[in-house]
mmCIF file with all atom_site columns, C-alpha atoms in Angstrom:
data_model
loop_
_atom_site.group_PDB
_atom_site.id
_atom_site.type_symbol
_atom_site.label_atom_id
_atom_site.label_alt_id
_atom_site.label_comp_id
_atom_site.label_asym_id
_atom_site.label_entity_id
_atom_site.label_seq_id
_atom_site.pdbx_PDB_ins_code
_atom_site.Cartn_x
_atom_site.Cartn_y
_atom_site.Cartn_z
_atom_site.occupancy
_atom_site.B_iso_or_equiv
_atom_site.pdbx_formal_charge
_atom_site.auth_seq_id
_atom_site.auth_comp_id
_atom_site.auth_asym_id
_atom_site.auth_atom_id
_atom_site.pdbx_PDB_model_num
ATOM 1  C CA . UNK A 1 1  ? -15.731 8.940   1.764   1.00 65.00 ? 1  UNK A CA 1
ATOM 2  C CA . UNK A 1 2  ? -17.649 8.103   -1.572  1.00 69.00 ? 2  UNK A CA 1
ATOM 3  C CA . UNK A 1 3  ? -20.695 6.280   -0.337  1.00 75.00 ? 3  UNK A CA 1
ATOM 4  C CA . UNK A 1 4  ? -19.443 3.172   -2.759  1.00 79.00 ? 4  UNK A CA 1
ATOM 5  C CA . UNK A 1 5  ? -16.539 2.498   -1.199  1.00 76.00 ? 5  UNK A CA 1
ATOM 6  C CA . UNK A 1 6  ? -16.331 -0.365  1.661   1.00 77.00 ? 6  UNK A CA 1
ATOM 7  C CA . UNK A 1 7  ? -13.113 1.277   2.567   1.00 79.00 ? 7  UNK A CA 1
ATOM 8  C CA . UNK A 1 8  ? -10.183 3.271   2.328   1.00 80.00 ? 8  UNK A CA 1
ATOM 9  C CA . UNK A 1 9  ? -6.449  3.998   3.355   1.00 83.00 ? 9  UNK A CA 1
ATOM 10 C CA . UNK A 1 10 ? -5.955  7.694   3.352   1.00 85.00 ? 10 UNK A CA 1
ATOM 11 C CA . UNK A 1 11 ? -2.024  9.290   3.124   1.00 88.00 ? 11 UNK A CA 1
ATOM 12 C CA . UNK A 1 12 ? -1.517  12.181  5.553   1.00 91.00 ? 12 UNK A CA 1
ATOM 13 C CA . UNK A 1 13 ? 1.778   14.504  5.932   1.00 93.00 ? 13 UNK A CA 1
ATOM 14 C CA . UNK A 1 14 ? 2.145   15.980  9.108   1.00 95.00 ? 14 UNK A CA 1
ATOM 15 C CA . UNK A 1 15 ? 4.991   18.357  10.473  1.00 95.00 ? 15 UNK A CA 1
ATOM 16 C CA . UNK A 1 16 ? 4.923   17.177  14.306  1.00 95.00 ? 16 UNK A CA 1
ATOM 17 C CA . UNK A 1 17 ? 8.025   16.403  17.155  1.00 93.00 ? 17 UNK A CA 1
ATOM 18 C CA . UNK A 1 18 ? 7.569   13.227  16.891  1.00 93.00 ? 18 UNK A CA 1
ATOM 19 C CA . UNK A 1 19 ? 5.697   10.179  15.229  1.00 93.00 ? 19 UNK A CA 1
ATOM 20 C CA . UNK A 1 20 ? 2.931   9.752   17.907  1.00 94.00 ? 20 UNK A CA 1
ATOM 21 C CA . UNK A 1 21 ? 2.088   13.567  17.939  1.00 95.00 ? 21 UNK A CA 1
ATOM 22 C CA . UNK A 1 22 ? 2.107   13.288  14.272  1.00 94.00 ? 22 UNK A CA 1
ATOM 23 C CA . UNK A 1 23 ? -0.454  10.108  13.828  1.00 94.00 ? 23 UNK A CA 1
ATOM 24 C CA . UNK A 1 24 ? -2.821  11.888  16.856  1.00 94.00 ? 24 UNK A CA 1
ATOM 25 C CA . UNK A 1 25 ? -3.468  14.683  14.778  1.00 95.00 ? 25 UNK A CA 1
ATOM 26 C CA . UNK A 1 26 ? -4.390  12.726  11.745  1.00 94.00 ? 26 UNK A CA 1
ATOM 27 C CA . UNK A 1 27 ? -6.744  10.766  13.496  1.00 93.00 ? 27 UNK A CA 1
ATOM 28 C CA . UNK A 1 28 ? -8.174  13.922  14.999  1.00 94.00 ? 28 UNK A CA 1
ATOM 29 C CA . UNK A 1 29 ? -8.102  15.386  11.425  1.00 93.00 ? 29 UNK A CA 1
ATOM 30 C CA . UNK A 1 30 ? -9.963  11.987  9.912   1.00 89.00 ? 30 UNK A CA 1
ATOM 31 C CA . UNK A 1 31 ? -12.851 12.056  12.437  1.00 90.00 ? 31 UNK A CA 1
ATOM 32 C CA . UNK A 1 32 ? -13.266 16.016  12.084  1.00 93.00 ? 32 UNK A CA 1
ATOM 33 C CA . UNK A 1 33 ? -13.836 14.925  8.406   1.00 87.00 ? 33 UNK A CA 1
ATOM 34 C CA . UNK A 1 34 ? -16.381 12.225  8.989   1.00 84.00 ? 34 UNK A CA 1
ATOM 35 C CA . UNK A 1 35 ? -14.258 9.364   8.637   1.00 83.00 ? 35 UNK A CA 1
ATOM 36 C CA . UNK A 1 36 ? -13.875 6.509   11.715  1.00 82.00 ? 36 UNK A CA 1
ATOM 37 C CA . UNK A 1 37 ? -10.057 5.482   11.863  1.00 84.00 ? 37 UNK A CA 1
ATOM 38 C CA . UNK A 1 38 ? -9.786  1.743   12.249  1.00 84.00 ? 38 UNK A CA 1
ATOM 39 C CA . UNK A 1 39 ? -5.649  1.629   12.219  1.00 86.00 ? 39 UNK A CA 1
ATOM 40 C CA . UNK A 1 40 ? -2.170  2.525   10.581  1.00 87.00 ? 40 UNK A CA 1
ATOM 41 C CA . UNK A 1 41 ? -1.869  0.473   7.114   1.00 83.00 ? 41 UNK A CA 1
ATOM 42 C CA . UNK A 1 42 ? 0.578   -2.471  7.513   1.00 84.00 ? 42 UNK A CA 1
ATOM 43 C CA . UNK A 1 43 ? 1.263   -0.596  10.914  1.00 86.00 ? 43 UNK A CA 1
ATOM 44 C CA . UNK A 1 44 ? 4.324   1.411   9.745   1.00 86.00 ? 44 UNK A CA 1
ATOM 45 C CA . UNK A 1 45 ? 4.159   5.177   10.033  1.00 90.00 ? 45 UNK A CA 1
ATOM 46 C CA . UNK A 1 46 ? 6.998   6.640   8.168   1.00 88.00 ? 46 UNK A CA 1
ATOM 47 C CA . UNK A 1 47 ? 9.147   9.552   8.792   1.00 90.00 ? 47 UNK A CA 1
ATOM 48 C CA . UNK A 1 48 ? 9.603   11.859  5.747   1.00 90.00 ? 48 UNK A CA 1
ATOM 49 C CA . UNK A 1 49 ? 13.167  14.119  5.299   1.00 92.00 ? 49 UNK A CA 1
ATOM 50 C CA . UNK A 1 50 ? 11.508  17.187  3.964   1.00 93.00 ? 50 UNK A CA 1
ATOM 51 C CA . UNK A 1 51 ? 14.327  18.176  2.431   1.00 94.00 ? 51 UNK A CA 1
ATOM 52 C CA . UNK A 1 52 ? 14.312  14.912  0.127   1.00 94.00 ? 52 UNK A CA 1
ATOM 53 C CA . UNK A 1 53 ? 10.413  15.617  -0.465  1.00 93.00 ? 53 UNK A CA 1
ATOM 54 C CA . UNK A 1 54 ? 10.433  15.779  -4.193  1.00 93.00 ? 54 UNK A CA 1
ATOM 55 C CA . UNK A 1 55 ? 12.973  14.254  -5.778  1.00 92.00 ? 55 UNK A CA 1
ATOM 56 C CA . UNK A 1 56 ? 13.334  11.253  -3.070  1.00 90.00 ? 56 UNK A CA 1
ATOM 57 C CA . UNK A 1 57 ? 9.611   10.950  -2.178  1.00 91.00 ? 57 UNK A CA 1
ATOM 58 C CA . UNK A 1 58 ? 6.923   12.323  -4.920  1.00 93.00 ? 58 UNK A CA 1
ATOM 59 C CA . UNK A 1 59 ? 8.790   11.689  -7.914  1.00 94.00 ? 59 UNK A CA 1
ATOM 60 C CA . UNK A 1 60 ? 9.986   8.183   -6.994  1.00 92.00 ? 60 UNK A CA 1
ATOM 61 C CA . UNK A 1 61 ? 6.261   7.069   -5.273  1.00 89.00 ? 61 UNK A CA 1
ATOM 62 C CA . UNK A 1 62 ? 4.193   9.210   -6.734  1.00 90.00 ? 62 UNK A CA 1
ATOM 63 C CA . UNK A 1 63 ? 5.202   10.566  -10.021 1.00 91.00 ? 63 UNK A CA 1
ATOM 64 C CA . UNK A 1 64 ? 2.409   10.111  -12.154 1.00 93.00 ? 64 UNK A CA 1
ATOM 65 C CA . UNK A 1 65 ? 0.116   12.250  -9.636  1.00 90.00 ? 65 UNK A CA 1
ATOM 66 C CA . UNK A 1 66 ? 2.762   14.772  -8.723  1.00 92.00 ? 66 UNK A CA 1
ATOM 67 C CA . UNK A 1 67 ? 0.607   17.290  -9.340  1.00 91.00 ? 67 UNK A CA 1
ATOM 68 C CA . UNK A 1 68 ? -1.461  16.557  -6.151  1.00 90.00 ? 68 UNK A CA 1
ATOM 69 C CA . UNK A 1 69 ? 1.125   17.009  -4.116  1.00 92.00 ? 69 UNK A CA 1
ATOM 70 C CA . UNK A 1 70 ? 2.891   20.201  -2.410  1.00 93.00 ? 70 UNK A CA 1
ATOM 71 C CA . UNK A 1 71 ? 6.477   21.416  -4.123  1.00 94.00 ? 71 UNK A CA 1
ATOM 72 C CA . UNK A 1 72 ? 9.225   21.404  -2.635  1.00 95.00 ? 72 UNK A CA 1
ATOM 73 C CA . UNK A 1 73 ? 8.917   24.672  -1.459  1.00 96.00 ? 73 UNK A CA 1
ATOM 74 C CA . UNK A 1 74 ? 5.282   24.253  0.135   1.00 95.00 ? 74 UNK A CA 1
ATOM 75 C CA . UNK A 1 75 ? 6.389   21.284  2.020   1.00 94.00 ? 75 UNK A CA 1
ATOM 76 C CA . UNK A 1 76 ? 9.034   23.678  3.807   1.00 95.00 ? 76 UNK A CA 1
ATOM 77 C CA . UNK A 1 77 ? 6.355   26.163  4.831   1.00 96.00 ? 77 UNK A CA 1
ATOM 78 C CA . UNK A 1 78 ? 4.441   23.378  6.030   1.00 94.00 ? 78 UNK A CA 1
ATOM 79 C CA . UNK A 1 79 ? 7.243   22.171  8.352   1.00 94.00 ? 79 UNK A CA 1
ATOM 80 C CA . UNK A 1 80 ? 7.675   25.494  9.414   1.00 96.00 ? 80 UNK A CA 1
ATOM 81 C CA . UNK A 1 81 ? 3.950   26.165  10.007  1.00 96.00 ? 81 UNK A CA 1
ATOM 82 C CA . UNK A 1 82 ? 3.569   23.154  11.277  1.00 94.00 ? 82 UNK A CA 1
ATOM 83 C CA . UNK A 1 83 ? 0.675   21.973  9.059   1.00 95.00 ? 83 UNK A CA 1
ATOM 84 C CA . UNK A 1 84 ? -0.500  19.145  7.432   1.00 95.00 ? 84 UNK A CA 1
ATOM 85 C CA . UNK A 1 85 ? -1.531  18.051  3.961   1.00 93.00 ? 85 UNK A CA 1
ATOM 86 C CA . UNK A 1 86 ? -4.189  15.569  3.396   1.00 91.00 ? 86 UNK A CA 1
ATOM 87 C CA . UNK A 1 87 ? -2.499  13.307  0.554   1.00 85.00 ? 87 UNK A CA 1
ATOM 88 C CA . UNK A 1 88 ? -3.846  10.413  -1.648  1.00 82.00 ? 88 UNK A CA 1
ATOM 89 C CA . UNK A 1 89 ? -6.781  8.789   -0.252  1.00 82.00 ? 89 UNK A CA 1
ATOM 90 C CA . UNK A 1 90 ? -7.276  4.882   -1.940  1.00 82.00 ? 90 UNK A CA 1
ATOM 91 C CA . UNK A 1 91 ? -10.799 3.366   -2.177  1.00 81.00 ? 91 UNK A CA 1
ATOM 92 C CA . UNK A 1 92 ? -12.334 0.636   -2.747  1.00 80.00 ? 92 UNK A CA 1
ATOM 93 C CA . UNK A 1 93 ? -15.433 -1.020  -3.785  1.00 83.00 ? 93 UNK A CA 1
ATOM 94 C CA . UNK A 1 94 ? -15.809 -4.738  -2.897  1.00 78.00 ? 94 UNK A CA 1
ATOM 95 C CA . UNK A 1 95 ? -15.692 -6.212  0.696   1.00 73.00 ? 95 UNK A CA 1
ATOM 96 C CA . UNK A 1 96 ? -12.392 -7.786  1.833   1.00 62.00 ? 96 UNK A CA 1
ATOM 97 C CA . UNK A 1 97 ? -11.995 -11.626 1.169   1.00 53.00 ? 97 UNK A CA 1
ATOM 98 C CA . UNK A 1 98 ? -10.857 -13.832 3.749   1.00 51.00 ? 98 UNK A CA 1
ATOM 99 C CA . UNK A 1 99 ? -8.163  -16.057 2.227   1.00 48.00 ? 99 UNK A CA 1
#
């Protein structure tokens, strides 16, 4: 993470079984990267139909940095391969207030 930033909430894709297998290997992929995992934003992790990837996910969320993201067609080899793919990762500069 940018030495600037006071924090971050970082998107990851994972093809697992199941949710919990899914976030475990996130984690594990965040502190292999340097990063200490504090929690899940708001708490939610989401499942993802990968055949809706595109049209019903990056296009509708993420249009406007598409081009970060695995097509269509990648996101089926990662399910297959059971990969993952390290997606947006939102920073920030100032400390949190308490309102």
């Amino acid at each position: 993470m940018p030495q600037e930033w006071k924090g971050a909430i970082l998107c990851y894709y994972v093809a697992a079984p199941d949710y919990e297998s899914a976030l475990l290997r996130a984690t594990d992929d965040l502190k292999f990267d340097g990063y200490k995992y504090e929690n899940v934003h708001d708490g939610k992790v989401s499942q993802l139909d990968p055949a809706d990837w595109w049209e019903k996910y990056v296009i509708e969320k993420w249009s406007e940095y598409s081009d970060h993201f695995p097509s269509q067609e990648d996101i089926q080899v990662l399910v297959a391969t059971g990969g993952i793919h390290k997606g947006p990762a939102l920073g920030w500069e100032n400390e949190a207030a308490n309102t």
